[in-house]
mmCIF file of C-alpha atoms in Angstrom:
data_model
loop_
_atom_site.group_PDB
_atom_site.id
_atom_site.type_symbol
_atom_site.label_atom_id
_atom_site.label_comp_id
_atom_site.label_asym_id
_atom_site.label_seq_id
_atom_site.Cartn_x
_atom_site.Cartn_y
_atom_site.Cartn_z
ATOM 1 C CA UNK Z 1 27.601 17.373 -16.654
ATOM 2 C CA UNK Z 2 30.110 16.855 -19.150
ATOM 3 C CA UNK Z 3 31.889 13.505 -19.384
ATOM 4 C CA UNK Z 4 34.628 12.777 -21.851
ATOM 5 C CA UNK Z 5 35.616 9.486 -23.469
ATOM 6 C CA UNK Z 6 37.158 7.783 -25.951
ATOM 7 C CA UNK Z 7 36.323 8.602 -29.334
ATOM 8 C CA UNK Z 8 38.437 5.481 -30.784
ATOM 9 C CA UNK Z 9 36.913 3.167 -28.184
ATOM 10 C CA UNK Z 10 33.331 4.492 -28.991
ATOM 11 C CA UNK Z 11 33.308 4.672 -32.457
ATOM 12 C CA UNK Z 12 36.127 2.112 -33.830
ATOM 13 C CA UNK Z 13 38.458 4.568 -35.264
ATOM 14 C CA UNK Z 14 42.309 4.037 -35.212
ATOM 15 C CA UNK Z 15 43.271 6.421 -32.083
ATOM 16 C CA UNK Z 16 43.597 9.977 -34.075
ATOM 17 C CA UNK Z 17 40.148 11.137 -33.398
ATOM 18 C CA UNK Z 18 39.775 13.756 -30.411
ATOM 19 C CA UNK Z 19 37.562 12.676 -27.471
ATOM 20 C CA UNK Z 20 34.146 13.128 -27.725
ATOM 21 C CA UNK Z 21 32.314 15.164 -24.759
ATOM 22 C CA UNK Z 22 29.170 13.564 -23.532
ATOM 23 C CA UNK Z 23 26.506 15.594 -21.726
ATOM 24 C CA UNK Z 24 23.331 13.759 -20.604
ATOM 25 C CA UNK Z 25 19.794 15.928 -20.623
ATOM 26 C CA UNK Z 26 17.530 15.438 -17.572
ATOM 27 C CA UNK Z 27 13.808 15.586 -17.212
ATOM 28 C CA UNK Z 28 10.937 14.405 -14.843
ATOM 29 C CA UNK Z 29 12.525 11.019 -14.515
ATOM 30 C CA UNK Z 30 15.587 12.098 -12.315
ATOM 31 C CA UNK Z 31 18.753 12.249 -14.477
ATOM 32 C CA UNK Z 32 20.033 15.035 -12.846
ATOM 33 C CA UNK Z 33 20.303 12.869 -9.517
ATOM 34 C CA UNK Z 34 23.603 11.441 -12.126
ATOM 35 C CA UNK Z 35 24.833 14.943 -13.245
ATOM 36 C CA UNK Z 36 22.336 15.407 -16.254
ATOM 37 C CA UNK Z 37 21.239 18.895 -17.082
ATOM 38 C CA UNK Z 38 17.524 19.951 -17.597
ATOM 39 C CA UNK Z 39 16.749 20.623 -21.390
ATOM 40 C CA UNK Z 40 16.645 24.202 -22.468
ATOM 41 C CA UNK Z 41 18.950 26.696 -21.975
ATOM 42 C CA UNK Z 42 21.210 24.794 -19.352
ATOM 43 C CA UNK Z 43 22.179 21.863 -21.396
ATOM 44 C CA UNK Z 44 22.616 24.446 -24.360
ATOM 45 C CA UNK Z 45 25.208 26.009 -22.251
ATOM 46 C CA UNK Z 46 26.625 22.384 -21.260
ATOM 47 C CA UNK Z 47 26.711 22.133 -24.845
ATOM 48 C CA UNK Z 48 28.494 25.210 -25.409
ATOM 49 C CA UNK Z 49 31.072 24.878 -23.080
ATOM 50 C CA UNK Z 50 31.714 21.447 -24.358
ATOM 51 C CA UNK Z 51 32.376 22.467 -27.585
ATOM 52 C CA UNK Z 52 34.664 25.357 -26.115
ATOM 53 C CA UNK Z 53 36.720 22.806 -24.339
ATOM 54 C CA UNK Z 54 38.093 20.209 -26.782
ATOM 55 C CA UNK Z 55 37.948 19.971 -30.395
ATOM 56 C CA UNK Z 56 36.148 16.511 -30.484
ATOM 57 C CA UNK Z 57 32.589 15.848 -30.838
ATOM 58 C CA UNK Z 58 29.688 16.401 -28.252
ATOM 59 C CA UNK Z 59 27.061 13.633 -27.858
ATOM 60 C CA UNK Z 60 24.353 14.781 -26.095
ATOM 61 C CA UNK Z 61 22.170 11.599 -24.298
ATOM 62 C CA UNK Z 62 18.508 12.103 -23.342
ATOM 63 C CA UNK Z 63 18.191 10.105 -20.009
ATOM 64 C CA UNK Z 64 14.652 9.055 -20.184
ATOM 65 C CA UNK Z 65 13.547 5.583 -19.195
ATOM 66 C CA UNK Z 66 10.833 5.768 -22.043
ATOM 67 C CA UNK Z 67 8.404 8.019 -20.378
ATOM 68 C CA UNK Z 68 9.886 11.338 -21.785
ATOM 69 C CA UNK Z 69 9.704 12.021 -25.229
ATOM 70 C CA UNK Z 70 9.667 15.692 -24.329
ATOM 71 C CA UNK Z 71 13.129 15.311 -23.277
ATOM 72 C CA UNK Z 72 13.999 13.553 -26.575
ATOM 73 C CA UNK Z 73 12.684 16.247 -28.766
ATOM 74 C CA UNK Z 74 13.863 19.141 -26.478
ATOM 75 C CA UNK Z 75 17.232 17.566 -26.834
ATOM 76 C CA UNK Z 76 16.913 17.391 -31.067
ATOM 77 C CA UNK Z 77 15.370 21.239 -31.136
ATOM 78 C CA UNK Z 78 19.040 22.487 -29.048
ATOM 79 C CA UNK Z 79 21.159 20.908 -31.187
ATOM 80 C CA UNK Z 80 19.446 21.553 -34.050
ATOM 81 C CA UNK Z 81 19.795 24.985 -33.203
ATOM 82 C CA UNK Z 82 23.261 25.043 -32.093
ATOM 83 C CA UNK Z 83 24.456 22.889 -35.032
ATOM 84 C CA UNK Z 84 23.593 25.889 -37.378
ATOM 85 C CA UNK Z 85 26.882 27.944 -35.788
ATOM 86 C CA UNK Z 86 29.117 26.922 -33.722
ATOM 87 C CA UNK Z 87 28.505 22.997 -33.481
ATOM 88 C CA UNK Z 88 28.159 22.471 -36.967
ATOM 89 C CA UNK Z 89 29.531 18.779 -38.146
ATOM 90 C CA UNK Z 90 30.220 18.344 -34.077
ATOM 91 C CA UNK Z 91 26.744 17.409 -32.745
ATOM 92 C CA UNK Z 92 25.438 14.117 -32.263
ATOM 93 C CA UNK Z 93 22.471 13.204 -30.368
ATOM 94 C CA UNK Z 94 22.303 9.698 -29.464
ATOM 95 C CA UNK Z 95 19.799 7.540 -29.378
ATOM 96 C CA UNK Z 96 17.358 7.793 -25.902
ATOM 97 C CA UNK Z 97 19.101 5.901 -22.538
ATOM 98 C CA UNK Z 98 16.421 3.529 -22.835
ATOM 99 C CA UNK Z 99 12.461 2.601 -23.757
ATOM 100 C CA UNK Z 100 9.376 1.707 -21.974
ATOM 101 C CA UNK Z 101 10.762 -1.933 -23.009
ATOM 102 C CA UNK Z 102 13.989 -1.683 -21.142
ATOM 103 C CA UNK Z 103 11.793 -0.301 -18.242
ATOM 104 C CA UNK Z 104 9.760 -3.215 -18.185
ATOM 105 C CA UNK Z 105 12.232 -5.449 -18.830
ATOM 106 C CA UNK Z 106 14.444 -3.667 -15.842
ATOM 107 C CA UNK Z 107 11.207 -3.271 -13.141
ATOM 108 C CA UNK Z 108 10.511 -7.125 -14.286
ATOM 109 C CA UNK Z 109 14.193 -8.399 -13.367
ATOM 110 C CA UNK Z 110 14.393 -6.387 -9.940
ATOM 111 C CA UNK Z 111 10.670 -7.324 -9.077
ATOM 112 C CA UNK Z 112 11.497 -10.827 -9.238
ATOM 113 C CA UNK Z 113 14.594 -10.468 -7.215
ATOM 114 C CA UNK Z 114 12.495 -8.046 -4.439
ATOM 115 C CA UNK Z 115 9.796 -10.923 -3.367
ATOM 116 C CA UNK Z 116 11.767 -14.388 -4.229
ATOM 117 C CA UNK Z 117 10.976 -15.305 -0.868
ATOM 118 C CA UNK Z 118 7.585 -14.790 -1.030
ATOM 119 C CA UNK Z 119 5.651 -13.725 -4.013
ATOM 120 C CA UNK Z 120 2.500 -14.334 -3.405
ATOM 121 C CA UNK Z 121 2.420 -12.935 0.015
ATOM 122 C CA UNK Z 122 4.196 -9.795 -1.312
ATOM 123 C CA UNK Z 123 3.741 -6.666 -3.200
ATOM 124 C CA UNK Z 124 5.616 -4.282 -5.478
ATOM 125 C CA UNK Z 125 4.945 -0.462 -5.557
ATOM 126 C CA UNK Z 126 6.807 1.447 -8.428
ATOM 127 C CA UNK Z 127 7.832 4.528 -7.288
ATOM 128 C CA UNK Z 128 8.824 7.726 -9.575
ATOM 129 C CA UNK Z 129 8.000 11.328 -10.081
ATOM 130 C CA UNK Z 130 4.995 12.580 -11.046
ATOM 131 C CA UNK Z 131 4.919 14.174 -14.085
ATOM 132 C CA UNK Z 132 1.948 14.873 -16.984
ATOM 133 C CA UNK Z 133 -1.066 12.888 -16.952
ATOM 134 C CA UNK Z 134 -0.003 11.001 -20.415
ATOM 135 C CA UNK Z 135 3.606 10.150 -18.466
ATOM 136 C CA UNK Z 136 1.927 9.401 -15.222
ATOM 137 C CA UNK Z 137 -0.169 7.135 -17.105
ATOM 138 C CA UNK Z 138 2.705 5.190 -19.068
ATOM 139 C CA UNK Z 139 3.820 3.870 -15.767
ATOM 140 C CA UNK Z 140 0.345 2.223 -14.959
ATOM 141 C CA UNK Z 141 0.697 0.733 -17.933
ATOM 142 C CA UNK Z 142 4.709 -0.851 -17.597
ATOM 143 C CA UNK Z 143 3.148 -1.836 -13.747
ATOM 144 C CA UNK Z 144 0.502 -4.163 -15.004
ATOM 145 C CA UNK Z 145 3.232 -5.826 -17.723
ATOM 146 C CA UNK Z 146 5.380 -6.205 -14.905
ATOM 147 C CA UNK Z 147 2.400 -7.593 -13.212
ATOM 148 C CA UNK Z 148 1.565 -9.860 -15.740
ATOM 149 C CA UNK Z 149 4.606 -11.499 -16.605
ATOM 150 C CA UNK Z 150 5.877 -12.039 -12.963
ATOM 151 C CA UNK Z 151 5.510 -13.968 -9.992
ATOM 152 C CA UNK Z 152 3.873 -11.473 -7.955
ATOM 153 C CA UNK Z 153 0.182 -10.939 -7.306
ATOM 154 C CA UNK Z 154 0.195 -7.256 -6.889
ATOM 155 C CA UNK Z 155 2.051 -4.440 -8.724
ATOM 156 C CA UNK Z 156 0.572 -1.017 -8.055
ATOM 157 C CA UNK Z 157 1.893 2.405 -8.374
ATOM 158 C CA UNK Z 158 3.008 5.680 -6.358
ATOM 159 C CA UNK Z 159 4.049 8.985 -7.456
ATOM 160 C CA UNK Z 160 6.473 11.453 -5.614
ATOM 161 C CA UNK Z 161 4.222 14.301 -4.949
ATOM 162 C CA UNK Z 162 1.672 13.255 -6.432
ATOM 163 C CA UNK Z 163 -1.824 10.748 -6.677
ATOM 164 C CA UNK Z 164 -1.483 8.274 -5.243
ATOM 165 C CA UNK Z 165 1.451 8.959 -3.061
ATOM 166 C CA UNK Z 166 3.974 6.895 -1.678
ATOM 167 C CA UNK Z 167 1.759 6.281 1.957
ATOM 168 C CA UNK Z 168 -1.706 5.408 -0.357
ATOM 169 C CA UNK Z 169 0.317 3.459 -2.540
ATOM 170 C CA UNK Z 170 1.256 1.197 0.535
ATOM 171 C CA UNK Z 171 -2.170 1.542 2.171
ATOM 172 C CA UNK Z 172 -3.536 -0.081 -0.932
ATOM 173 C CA UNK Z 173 -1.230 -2.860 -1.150
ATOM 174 C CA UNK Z 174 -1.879 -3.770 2.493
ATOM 175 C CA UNK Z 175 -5.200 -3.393 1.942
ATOM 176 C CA UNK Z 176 -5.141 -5.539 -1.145
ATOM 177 C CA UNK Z 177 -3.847 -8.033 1.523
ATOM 178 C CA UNK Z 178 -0.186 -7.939 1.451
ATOM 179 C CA UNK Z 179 2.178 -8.970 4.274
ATOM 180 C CA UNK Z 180 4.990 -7.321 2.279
ATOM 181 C CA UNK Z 181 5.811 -4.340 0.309
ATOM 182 C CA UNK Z 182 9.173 -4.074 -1.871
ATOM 183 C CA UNK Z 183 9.419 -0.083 -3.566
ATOM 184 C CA UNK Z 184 11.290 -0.084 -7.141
ATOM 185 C CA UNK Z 185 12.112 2.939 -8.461
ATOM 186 C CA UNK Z 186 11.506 3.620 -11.885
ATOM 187 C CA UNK Z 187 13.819 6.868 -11.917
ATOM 188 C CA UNK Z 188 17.237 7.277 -11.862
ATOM 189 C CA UNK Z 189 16.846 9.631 -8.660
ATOM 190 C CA UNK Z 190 16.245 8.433 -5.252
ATOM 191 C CA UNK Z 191 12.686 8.912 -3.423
ATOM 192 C CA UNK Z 192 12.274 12.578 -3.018
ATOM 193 C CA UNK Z 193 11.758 11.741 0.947
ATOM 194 C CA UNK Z 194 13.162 8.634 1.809
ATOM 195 C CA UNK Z 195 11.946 8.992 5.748
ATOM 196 C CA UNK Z 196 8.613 8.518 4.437
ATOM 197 C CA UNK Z 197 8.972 5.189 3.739
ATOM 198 C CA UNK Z 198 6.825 3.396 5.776
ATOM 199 C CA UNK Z 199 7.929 0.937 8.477
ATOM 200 C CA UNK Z 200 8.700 -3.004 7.200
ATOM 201 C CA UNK Z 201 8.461 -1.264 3.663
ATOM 202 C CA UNK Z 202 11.422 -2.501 1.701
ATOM 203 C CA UNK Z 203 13.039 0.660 -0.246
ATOM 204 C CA UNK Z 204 15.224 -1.762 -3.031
ATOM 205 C CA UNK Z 205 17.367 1.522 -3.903
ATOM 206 C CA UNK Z 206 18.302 2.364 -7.419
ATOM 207 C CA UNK Z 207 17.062 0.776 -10.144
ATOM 208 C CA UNK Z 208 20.155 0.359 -12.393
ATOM 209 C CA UNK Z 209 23.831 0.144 -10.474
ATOM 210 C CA UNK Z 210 26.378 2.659 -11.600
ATOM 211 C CA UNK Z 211 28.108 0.242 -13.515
ATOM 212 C CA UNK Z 212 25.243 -0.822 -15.355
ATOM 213 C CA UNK Z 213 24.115 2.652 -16.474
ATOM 214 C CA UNK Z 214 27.918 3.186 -17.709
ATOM 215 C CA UNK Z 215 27.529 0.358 -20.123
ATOM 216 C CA UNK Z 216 24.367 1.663 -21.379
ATOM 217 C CA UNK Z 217 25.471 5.110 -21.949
ATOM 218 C CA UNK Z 218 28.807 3.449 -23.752
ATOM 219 C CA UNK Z 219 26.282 2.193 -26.255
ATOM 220 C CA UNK Z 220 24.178 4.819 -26.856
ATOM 221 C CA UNK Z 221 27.142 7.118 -27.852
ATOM 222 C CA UNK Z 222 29.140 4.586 -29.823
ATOM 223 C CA UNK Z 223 25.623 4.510 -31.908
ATOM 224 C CA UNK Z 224 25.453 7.944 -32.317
ATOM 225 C CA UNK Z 225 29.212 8.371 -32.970
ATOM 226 C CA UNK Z 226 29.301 6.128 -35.692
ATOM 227 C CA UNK Z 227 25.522 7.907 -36.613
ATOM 228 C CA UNK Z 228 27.453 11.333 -37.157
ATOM 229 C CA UNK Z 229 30.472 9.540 -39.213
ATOM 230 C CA UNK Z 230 28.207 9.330 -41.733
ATOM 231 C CA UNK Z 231 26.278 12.300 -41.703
ATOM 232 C CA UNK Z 232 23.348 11.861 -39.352
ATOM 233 C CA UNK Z 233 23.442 13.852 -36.267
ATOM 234 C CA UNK Z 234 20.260 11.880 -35.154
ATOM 235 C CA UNK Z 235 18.313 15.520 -34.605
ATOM 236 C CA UNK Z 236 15.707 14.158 -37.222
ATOM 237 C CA UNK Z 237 14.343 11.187 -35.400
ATOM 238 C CA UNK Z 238 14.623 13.236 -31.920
ATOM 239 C CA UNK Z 239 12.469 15.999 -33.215
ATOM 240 C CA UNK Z 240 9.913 13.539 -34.064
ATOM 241 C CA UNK Z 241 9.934 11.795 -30.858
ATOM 242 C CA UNK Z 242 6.537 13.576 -29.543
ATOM 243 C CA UNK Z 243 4.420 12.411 -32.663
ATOM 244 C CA UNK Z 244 1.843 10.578 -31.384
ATOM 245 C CA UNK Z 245 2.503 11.313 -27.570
ATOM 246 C CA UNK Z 246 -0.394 13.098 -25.722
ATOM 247 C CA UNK Z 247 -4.208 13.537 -26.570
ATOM 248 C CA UNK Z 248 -5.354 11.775 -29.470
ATOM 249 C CA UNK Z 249 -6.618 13.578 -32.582
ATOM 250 C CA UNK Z 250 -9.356 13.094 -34.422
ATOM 251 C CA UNK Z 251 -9.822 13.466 -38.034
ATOM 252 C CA UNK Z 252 -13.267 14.355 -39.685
ATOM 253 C CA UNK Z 253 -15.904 11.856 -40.922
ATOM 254 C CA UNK Z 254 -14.095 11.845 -44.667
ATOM 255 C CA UNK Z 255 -10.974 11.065 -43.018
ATOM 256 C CA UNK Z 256 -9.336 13.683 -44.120
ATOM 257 C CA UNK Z 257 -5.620 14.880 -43.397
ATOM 258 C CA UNK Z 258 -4.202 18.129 -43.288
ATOM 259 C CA UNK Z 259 -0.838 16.779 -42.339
ATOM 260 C CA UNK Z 260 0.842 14.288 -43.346
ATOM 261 C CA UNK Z 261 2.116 11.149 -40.984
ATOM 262 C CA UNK Z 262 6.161 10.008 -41.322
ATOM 263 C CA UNK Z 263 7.179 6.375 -41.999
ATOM 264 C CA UNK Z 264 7.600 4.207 -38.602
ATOM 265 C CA UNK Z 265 10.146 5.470 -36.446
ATOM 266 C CA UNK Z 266 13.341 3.295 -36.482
ATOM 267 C CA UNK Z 267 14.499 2.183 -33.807
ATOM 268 C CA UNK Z 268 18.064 1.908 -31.607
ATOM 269 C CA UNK Z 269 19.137 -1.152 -33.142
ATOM 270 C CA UNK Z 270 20.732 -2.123 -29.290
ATOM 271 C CA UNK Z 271 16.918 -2.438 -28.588
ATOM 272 C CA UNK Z 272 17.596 -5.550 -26.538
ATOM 273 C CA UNK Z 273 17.461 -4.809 -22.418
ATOM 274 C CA UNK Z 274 21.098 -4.669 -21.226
#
């Protein structure tokens, strides 16, 4: 999907810029459910035609909730590639839709609002995908910070087609003891089956309204618009997104490196949770 905007509203110029084309790159965590295309060669044709249709900009968003850095750097490698001809000086790729922070921050807010009535009777089962064991994993971890800095006694976790599922998830939080079970769904997408939800199971809906994800994606291109003004097509820190992300490894007992480590990365300096 290719959505066109403002240029001047994005990136504070006086009116006489063409629009800029924004195209949003899906992964495991359901962007495509809101028109994003899957990295590879169908968002480099989204790109292409883009470019084709106005002589403006392209902004390409990675719409990953912080579990897909793949997406991120799959994003960086087609316009890296595609800035080298036709794209050149017209390619921006903004900063990701959000980070395991915002997640947290999100799956905190709605978790709250799920079991005000009665928290400690009253569990919460984050839903999503299932994707690689590293990604799969990430979401244990954002379940037991939700956990920790909420009301509720239980946060566990369920996968769409994969372990545990959506009906162990539920068993477990029964058997944990709870009278109630709220689902929030740490995807953009909806639950791949939503007639499996299980009777007086509470299916909370979409994580982020439509509205909501709007403003977001406003941000995240006015950043990269004003990133490209002045000369940084944000490729650099998108190809390094992966660093770090998947099996440790291990250096020998000198300590030596046959690679070299970059700096910290920087980060979106809208970091804050909208």
């Amino acid at each position: 999907m290719t959505t066109v905007v403002d240029a001047a509203e994005q990136s504070g110029h006086d009116g006489q810029a063409p629009p800029a084309a924004v195209v949003l790159g899906a992964g495991h965590e359901g962007g495509a459910a809101i028109g994003g295309v899957a990295a590879g060669r169908p968002l480099a044709e989204a790109v292409r035609a883009a470019l084709a249709a106005s002589p403006g900009p392209v902004c390409v968003v990675p719409m990953t909730l912080g579990r897909d850095p793949r997406l991120i750097a799959d994003c960086a490698r087609a316009l890296r590639w595609l800035g080298r001809g036709e794209g050149r000086d017209r390619l921006a790729l903004a900063p990701p839709f959000a980070t395991v922070d915002h997640l947290t921050a999100w799956l905190r807010t709605a978790a709250l609002r799920a079991v005000r009535s009665a928290p400690q009777t009253s569990a919460v089962l984050i839903t999503a995908p299932a994707a690689g064991p590293f990604e799969d994993a990430d979401l244990f971890r954002v379940a037991r910070l939700v956990r920790q800095y909420g009301a509720h006694r239980w946060v566990e976790v369920a996968f769409d087609g994969g372990d545990p599922d959506l009906a162990e998830g539920v068993e477990r939080c029964r058997r944990l003891g709870a009278r109630h079970v709220a689902l929030l769904r740490a995807a953009f997408g909806p639950l791949d089956d939503v007639r499996g939800v299980p009777a007086g199971v509470l299916d909370t809906g979409p994580l982020l309204t439509e509205a909501a994800i709007a403003e977001v994606l406003r941000s995240r291109v006015a950043h990269a618009l004003h990133r490209l003004a002045h000369g940084d097509d944000g490729t650099g820190a998108g190809l390094d997104a992966e660093h770090g992300h998947g099996y440790a490894h291990a250096h020998g007992p000198d300590g030596g490196h046959d690679h070299a480590h970059p700096r910290a990365h920087p980060h979106d300096p809208d970091h804050s949770p909208h």
